[in-house]
XYZ file of C-alpha atoms in Angstrom:
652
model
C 0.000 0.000 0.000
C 2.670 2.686 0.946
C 4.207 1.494 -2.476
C 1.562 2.725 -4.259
C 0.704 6.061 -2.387
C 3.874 6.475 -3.525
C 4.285 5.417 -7.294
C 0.344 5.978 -7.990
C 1.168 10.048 -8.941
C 4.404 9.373 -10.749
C 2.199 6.337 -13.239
C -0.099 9.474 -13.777
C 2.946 11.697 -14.846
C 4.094 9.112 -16.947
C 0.913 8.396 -18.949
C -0.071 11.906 -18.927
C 3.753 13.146 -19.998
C 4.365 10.644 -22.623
C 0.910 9.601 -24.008
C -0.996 12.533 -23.963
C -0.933 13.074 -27.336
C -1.893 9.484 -28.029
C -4.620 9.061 -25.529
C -5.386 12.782 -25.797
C -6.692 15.659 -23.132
C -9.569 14.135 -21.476
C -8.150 10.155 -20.810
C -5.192 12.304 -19.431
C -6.934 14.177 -17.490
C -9.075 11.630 -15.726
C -6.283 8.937 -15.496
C -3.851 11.180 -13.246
C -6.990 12.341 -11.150
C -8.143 8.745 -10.572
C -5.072 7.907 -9.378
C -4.161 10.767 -7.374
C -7.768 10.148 -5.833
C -6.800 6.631 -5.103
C -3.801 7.473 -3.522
C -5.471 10.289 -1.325
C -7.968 7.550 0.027
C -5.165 5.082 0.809
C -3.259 7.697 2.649
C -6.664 8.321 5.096
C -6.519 4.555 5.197
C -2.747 4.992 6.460
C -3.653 8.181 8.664
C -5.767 5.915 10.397
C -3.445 3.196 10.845
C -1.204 4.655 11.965
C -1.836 8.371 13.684
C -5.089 7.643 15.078
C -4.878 3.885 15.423
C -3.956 3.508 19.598
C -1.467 0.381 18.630
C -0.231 2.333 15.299
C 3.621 2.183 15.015
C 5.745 3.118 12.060
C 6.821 1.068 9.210
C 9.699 1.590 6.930
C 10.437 -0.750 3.611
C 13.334 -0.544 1.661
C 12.584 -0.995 -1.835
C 16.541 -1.177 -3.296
C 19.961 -0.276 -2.769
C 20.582 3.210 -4.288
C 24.169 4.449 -3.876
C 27.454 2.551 -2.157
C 30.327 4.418 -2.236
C 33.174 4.446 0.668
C 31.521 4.784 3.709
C 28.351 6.231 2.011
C 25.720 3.380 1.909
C 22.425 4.903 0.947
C 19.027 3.151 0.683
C 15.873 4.290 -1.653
C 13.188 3.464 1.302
C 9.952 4.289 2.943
C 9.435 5.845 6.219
C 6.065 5.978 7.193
C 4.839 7.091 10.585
C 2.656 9.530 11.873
C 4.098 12.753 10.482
C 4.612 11.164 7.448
C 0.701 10.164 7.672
C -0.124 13.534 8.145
C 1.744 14.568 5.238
C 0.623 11.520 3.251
C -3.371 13.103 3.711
C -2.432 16.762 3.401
C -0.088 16.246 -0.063
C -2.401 13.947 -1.998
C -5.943 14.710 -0.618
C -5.119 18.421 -1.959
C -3.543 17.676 -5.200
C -6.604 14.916 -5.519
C -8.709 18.075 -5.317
C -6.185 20.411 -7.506
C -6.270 17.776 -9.893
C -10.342 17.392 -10.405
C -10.693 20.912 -9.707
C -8.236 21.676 -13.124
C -10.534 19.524 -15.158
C -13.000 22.363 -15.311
C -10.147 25.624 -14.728
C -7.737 24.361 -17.734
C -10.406 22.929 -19.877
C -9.770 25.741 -22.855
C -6.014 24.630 -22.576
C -4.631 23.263 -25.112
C -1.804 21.623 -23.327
C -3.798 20.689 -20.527
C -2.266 17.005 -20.542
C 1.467 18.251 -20.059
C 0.082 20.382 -17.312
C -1.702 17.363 -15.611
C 1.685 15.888 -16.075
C 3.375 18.238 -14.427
C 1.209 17.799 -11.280
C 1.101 14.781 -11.014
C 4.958 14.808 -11.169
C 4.942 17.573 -8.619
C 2.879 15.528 -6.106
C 5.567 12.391 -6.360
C 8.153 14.217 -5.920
C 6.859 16.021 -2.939
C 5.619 12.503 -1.599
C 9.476 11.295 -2.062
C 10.479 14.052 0.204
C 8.185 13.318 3.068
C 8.725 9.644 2.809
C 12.092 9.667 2.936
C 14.324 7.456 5.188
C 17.741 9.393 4.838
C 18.589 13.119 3.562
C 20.226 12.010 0.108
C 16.570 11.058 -0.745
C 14.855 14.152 1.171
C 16.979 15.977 -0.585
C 16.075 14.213 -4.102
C 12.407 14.986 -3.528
C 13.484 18.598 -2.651
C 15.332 19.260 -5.581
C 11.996 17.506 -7.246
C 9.627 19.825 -6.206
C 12.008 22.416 -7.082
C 12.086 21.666 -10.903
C 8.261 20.821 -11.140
C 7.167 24.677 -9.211
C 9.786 25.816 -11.910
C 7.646 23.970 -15.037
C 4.581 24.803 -13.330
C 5.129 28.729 -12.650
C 6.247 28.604 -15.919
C 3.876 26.256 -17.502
C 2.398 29.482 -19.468
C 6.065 30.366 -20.963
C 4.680 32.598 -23.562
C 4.530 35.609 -21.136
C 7.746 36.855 -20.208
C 6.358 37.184 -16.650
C 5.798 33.587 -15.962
C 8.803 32.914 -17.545
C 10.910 35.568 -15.001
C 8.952 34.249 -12.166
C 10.071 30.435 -12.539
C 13.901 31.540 -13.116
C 12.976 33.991 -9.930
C 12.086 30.729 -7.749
C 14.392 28.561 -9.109
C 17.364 31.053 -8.524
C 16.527 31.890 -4.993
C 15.548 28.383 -3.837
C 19.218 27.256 -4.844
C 20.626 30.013 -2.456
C 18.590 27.810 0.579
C 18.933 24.601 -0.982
C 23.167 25.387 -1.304
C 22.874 25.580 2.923
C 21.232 22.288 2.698
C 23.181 20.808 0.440
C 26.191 22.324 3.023
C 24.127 20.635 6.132
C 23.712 17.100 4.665
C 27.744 17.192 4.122
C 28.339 17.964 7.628
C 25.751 15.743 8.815
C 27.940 13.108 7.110
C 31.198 14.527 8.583
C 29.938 14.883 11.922
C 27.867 11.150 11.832
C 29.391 9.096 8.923
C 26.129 8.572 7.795
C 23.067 10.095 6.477
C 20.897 7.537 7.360
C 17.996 9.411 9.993
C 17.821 6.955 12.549
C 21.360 6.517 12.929
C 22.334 10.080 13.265
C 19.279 10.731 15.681
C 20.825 7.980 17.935
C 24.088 9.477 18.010
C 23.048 12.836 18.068
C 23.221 13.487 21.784
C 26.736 12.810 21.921
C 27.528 16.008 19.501
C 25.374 18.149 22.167
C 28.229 20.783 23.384
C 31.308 19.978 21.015
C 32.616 22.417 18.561
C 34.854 22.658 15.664
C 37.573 25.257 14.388
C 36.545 27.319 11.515
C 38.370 30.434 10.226
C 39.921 31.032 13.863
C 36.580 30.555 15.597
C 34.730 27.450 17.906
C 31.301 27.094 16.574
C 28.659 24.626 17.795
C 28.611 21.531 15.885
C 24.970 20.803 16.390
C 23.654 24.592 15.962
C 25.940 24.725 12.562
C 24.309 21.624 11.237
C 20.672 23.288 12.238
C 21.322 26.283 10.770
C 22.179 25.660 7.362
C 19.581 22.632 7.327
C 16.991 25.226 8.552
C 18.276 27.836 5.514
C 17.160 25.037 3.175
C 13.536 25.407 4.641
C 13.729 29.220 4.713
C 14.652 29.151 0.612
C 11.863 26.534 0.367
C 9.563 27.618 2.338
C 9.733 31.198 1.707
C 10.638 32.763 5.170
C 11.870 35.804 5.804
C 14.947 37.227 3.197
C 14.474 34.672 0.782
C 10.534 35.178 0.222
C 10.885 37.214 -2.976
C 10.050 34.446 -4.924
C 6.449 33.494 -2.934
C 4.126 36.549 -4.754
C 6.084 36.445 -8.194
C 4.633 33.009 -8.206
C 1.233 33.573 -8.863
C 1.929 33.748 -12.218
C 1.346 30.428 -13.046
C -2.186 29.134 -13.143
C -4.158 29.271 -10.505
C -4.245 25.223 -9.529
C -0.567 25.364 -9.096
C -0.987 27.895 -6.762
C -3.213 26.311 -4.882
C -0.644 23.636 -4.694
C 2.391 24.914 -4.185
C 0.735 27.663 -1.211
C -1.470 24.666 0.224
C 0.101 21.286 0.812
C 3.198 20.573 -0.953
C 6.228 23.178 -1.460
C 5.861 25.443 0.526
C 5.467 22.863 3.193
C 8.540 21.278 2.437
C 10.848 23.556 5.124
C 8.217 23.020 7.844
C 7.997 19.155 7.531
C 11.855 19.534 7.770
C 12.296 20.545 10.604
C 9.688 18.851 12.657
C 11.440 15.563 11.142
C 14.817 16.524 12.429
C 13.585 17.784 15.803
C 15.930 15.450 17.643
C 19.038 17.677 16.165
C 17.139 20.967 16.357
C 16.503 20.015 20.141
C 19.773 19.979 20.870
C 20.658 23.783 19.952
C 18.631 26.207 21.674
C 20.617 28.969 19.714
C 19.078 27.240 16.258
C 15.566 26.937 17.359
C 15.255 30.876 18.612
C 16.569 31.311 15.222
C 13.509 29.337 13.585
C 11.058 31.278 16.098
C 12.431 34.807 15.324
C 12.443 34.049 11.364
C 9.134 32.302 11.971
C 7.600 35.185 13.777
C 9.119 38.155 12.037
C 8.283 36.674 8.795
C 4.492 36.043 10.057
C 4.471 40.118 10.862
C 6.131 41.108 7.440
C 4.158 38.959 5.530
C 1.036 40.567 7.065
C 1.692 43.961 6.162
C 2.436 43.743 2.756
C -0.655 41.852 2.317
C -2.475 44.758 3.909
C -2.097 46.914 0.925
C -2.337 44.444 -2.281
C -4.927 44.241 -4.712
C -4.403 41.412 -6.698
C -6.444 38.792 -5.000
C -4.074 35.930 -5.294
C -1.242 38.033 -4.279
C -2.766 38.716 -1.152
C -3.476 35.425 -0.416
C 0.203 34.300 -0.881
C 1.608 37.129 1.428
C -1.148 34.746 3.759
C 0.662 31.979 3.213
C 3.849 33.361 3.578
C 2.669 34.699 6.835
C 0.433 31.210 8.148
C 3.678 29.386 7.122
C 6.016 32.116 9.991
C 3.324 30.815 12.019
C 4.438 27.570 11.994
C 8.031 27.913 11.800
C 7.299 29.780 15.683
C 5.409 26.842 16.995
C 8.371 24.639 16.162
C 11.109 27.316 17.543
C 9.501 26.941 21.173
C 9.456 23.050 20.410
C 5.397 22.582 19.971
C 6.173 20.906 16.870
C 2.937 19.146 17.076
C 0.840 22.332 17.006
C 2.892 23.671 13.811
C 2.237 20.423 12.110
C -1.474 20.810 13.447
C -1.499 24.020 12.110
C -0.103 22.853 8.636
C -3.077 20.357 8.646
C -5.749 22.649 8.908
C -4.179 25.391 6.804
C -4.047 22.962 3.373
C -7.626 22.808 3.857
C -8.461 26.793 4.250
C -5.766 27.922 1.936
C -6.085 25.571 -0.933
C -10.174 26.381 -0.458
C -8.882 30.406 -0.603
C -6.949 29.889 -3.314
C -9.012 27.765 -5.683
C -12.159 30.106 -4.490
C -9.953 32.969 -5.894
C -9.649 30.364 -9.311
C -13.592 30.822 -9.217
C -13.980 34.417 -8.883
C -11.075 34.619 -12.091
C -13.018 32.095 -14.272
C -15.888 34.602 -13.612
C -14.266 37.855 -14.324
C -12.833 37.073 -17.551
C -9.361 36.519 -16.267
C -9.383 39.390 -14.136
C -7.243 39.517 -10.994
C -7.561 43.194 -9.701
C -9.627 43.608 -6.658
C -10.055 47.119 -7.421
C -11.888 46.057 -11.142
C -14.010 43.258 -9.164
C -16.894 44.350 -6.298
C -20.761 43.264 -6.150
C -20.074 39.866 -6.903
C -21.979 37.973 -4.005
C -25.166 37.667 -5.629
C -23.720 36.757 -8.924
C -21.580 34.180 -7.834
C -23.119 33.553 -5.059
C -21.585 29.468 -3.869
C -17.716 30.894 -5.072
C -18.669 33.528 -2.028
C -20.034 31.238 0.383
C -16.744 29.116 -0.073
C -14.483 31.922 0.189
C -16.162 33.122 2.731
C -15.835 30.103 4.778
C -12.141 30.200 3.863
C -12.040 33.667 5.322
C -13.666 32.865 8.677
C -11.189 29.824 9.121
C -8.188 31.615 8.533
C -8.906 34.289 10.380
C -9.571 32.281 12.973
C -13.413 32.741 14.053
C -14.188 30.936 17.153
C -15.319 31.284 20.853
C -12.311 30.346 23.028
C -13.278 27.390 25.812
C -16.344 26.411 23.146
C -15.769 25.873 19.382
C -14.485 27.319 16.053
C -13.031 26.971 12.785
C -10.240 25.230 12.107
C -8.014 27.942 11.799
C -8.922 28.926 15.498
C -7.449 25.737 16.862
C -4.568 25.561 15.560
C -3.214 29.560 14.450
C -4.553 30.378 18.178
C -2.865 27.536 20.087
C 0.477 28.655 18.187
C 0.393 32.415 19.691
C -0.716 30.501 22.698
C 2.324 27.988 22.552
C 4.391 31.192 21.864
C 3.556 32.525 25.059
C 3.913 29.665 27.548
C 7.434 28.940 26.678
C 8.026 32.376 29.399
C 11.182 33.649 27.110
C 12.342 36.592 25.941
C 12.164 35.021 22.294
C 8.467 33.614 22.889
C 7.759 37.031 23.835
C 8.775 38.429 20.979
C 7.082 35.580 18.684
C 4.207 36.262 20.769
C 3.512 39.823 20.296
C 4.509 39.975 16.567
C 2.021 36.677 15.714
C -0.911 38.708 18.030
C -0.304 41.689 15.732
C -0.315 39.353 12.615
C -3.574 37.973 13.797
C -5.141 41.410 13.389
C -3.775 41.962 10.271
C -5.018 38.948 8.837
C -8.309 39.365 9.601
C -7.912 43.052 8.142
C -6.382 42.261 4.890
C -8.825 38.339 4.628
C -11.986 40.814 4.994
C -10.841 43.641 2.903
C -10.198 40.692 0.556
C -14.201 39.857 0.862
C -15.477 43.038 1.032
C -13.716 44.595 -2.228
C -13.918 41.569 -4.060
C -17.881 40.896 -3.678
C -19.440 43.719 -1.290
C -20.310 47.240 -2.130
C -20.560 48.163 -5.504
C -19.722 47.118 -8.988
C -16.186 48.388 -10.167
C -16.066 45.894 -13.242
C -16.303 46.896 -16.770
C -19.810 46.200 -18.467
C -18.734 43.687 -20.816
C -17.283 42.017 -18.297
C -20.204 42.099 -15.427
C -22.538 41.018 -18.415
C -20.024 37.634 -18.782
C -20.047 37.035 -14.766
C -21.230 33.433 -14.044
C -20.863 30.546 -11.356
C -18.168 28.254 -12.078
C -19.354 24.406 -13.122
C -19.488 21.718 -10.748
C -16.383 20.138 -11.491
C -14.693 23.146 -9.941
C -16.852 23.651 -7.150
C -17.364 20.335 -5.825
C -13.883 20.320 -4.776
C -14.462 23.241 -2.746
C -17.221 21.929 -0.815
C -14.657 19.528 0.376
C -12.709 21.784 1.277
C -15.124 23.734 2.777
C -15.920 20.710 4.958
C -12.382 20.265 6.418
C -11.756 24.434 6.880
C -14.971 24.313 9.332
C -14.419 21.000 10.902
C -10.869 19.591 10.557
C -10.128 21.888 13.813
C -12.982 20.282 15.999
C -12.571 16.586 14.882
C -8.362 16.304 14.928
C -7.504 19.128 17.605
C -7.649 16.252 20.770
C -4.989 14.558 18.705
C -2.546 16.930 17.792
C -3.116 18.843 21.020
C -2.583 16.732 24.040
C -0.480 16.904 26.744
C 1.764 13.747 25.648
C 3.422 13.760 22.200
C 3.504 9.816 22.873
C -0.330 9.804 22.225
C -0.595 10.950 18.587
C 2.954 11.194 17.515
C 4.520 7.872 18.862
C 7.972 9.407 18.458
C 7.624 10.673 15.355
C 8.680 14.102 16.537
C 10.858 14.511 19.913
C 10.672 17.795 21.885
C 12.604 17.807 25.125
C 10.417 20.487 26.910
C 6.978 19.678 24.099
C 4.921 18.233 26.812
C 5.507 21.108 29.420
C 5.110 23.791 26.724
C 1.722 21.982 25.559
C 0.900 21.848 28.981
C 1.128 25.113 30.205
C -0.649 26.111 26.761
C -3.260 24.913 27.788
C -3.347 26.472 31.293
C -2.177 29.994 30.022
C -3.729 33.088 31.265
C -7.280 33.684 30.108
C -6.358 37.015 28.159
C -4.127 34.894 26.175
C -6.627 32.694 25.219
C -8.970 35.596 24.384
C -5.813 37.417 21.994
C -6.232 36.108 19.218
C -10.464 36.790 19.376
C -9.838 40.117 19.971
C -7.583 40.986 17.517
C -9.503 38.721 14.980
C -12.751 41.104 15.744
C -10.738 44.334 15.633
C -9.531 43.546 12.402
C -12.770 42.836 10.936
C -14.433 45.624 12.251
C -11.720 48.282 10.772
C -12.059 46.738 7.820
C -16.002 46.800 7.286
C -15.427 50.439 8.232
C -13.196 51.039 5.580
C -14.685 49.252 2.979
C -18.043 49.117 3.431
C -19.370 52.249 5.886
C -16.806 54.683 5.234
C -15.092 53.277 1.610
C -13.461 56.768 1.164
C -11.343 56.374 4.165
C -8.406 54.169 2.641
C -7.810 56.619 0.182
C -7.601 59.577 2.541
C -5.254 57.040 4.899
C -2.879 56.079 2.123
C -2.646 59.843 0.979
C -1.986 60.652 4.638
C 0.674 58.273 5.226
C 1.909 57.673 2.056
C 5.398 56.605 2.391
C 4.207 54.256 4.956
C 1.521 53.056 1.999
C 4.478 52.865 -0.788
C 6.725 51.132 1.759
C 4.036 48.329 2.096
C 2.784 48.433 -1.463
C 6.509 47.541 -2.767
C 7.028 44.742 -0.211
C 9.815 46.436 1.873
C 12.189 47.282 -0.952
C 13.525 43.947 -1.056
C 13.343 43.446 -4.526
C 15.056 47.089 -5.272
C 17.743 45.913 -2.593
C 18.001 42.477 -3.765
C 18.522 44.259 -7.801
C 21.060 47.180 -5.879
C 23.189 44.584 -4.640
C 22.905 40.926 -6.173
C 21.046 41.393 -9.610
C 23.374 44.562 -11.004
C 26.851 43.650 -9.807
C 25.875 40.134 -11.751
C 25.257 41.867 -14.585
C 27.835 44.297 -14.693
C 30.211 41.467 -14.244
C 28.862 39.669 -17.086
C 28.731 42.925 -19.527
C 32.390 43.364 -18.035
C 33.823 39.611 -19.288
C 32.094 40.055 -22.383
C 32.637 43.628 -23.537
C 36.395 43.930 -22.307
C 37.171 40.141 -21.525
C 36.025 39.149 -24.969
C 35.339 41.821 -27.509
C 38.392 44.243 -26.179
C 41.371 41.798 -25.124
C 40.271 38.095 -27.010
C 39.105 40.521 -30.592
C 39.827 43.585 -30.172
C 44.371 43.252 -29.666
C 46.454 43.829 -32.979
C 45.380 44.327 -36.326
C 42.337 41.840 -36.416
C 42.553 40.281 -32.964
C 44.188 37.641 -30.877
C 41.646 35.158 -31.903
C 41.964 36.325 -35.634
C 45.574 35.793 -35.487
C 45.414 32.112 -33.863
C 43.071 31.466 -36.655
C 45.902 32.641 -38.732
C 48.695 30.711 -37.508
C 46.506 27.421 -37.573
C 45.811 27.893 -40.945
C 49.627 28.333 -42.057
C 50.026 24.863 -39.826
C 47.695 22.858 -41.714
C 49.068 23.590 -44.507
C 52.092 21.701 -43.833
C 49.686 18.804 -43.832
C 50.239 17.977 -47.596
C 48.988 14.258 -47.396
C 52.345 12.881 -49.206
C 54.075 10.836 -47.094
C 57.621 11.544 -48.263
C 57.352 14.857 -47.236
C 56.686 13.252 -43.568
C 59.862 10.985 -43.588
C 61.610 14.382 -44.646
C 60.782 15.881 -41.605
C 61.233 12.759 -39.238
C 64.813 12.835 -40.786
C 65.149 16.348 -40.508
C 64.037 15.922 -36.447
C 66.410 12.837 -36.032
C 69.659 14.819 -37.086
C 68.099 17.697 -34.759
C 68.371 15.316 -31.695
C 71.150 13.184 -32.573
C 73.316 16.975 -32.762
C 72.152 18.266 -29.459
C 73.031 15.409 -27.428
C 76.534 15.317 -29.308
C 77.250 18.637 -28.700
C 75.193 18.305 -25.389
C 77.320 15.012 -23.914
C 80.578 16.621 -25.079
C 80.069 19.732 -22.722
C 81.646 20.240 -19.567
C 79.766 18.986 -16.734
């Protein structure tokens, strides 16, 4: 069974890849989703067995022997317990969904089978990752998931945009993914293996020793953390290498839904809460991961304050939901970031492939400010987004029920708070402020999108329609889990014990204590994240729909603040001032004076010119004859045979 979770997506990719042509759009199209469906309902099968199952224990099969070389002995395996369950149901049950839910998006497509393809592809790579028994192959399904967001971003190459914004990801994922690459070799120097169990059972004896470097002692253990953990800020987009996040929305909207929901994106945070036995051993690496976590979580939110391209704000969400989780597992709740992953495939793929809705409707349009009036045209896409919104935002009554975003974003800023540290205090106050400025920028999202009145041209309003069943019946789904996923799983991924629900599949040395005195926390902690949820919502119906001249009038009042936000922080002007145009004025420098002035521009024609010269005189020496060879093997005899005459009779 795991065996074919596994290889179910890459049969798809195959058949859709190589066939397509010959079985054409449609087989294509309902071959990969069949399988990807099957392989979502065998993963629940496997969640069940073994996450919620009370004599559940892992399993691992090795299915060949992939690379032997020195001390290097590497197997291609499974490793299946239960955060690889959890990963199992969040990776396939949304690309099961992305996949039926492209059906109807890509239908006027005429490549639609490579693009099925390239999902498909996408979701076995990411499923190699998360199954993976040793960091050669974690790092296989990395790289994976790398090249298939580059196809996929990409997938509409004809625009120079999408084109930009796959090099764009691809470029600044290798900048993490080199610090990876740079942790798995010290992992190997440090353990002389690569192997996960073995170098969790000998990590605690590396706890304390350092090495030399450049004149200084540095930690083995927080080394190895740190550039493991700049792999999962490249891949999952945290703070200084985010740029690419946004610039991806130019691909079509399924892939975003993808890539933001359940599988990239994702990749970092699984990462870490898999090698929490190494991160628990450097307390200077995991208050890095909170303060990245929870800086990114505030950055994140303010940019998407000011956006108005509706996809675009929902991917400065998921940069920020994703800082989120990268706090939990800084203070060591790594089961409340995972919990938190969980629920937020379900809300943000449902956000995401609402916002697919709302663009089928418009005619392809993606500005919020060209969109408004559209709840009682479309009037299910708006009940699904709108259920999206409550869920992220978090809508809930603390000590009774909510959404599933309530249970697990709250209980982070909760878990934030009970670790009683001057780092958890600072996660804590940033992810309180980020909780208000989700709920701002999630409603200002609703309001201008389907409240107030009509900003859309004619021609287009006359075209708006509800989007067929094939692309909504996904979202009910989706729907389903965003309300209730929160509810039904929060006993499991909240307890006291992490040997309950995780049966060692993630360690934290302090987790139960932390989880503990979460739930025991002071009552206006609880109440936070409520607060700030209803604040937000209620600035934002004022400015949008009582007083819709107001954020005008605000972003004429403060408008550097307003351009500061609107252009993301700069960082892309920086990131052009001091990587993008010393790169190219190197290049223009090798080529204009490297090669044009020195290589052709010296002496009458050039150096090269006159190379090509003297080559050509050579040849000619090459008559073909062969006397004329002997002539000069004659000629280079009596050469030698005089020099070491003249040579020998010398003096010594």
């Amino acid at each position: 069974m795991y065996s074919a979770i596994l290889f179910l997506p890459l049969i798809g990719a195959i058949i859709a890849g190589l066939f397509g042509r010959m079985i054409g759009h449609k087989a294509a199209e309902y071959i990969t989703s069949a399988l990807l469906v099957l392989a979502a309902l065998l993963s629940w099968i496997v969640f069940y067995d073994i996450g919620l199952s009370a004599d559940g224990t892992k399993a691992k099969v090795e299915l060949f022997q992939w690379i032997t070389s020195g001390r290097l002995d590497v197997s291609w395996g499974i490793r299946v317990d239960t955060l690889t369950a959890v990963m199992l149901v969040v990776v396939n049950s949304v690309s099961a969904l992305v996949h039926i839910y492209s059906i109807g998006y890509m239908h006027d497509d005429p490549h639609r089978s490579r693009f099925f393809a390239y999902l498909s592809l996408f979701t076995f790579a990411m499923l190699m990752l998360v199954t993976s028994d040793n960091l050669l192959q974690m790092f296989f399904g990395w790289e994976g998931v790398g090249l298939a967001s580059y196809l996929l971003i990409g997938f509409w190459y004809q625009k120079p945009s999408a084109n930009a914004a796959a090099i764009k990801a691809f470029v600044v994922n290798r900048v993490g993914d080199f610090g990876f690459a740079l942790g798995i070799f010290g992992v190997f120097a440090v353990f002389g293996s690569i192997d996960l169990d073995t170098v969790f059972a000998a990590s605690a004896e590396q706890k304390g020793k350092t090495f030399e470097f450049l004149g200084y002692q540095l930690d083995i253990m927080t080394t190895l953390c740190l550039l493991l953990f700049m792999g999962a800020m490249g891949k999952s987009a945290q703070f200084l290498l985010h740029t690419w996040l946004p610039d991806a929305m130019e691909g079509p909207t399924p892939v975003s839904a993808l890539i933001h929901a359940a599988t990239m994106v994702t990749a970092g945070v699984f990462m870490v809460a898999r090698l929490s036995p190494l991160f628990e051993l450097s307390q200077v690496a995991r208050d890095v991961v909170t303060v990245v976590g929870a800086t990114t979580a505030f950055f994140a939110a303010t940019v998407g304050l000011v956006q108005n391209d509706i996809k675009r704000v929902i991917a400065y969400s998921t940069c920020s939901q994703l800082g989120y989780m990268f706090a939990a597992l800084g203070v060591g709740a790594y089961g409340v970031g995972i919990f938190h992953l969980f629920t937020h495939a379900f809300f943000k793929a449902l956000l995401f492939l609402g916002s697919g809705s709302v663009i089928h409707a418009m005619s392809n349009e993606q500005d919020m400010r060209n969109m408004g009036g559209l709840a009682s045209r479309i009037r299910i896409t708006w009940i699904m987004m709108l259920i999206g919104t409550v869920a992220l935002t978090g809508l809930g009554i603390p000590h009774l029920i909510g959404t599933a975003g309530f249970y697990s974003k709250d209980a982070i800023i909760e878990a934030t708070h009970a670790v009683h540290s001057g780092v958890g205090n600072y996660a804590f106050w940033l992810l309180v402020v980020a909780a208000f400025m989700t709920s701002f920028y999630s409603w200002r999202l609703m309001f201008m999108t389907f409240h107030g009145r009509s900003r859309a041209e004619p021609d287009v309003l006359k075209k708006v329609h509800e989007s067929p069943q094939v692309m909504l019946v996904p979202l009910y789904i989706l729907a389903a889990g965003a309300l209730f996923a929160g509810v039904i799983f929060s006993g499991y991924f909240l307890s006291d014990s992490d040997g309950t629900f995780w049966k060692g599949a993630v360690f934290s040395a302090n987790g139960d204590k932390v989880v503990h005195d979460m739930h025991h926390g002071p009552e206006w902690v609880l109440w936070a994240p409520t607060v700030m949820m209803a604040a937000g919502f209620g600035l934002s119906y004022l400015f949008y729909i009582a007083a819709p001249w107001l954020p005008g009038a605000f972003a004429k009042a403060f408008r550097p603040l307003y351009l500061f936000l609107l252009n993301k922080w700069y960082f892309d002007e920086l990131y052009d001032l001091i990587f993008v145009r010393p790169a190219m004025w190197l290049g223009r420098f090798f080529w204009k004076t490297g090669d044009g002035t020195i290589i052709d521009g010296m002496g009458p024609n050039g150096i090269a010119s006159r190379v090509m010269d003297a080559s050509g005189r050579i040849v000619k020496v090459q008559t073909g004859y062969v006397y004329h060879y002997a002539f000069a093997m004659l000629i280079g005899v009596a050469m030698l045979i005089t020099y070491f005459m003249f040579a020998g009779g010398a003096p010594s």
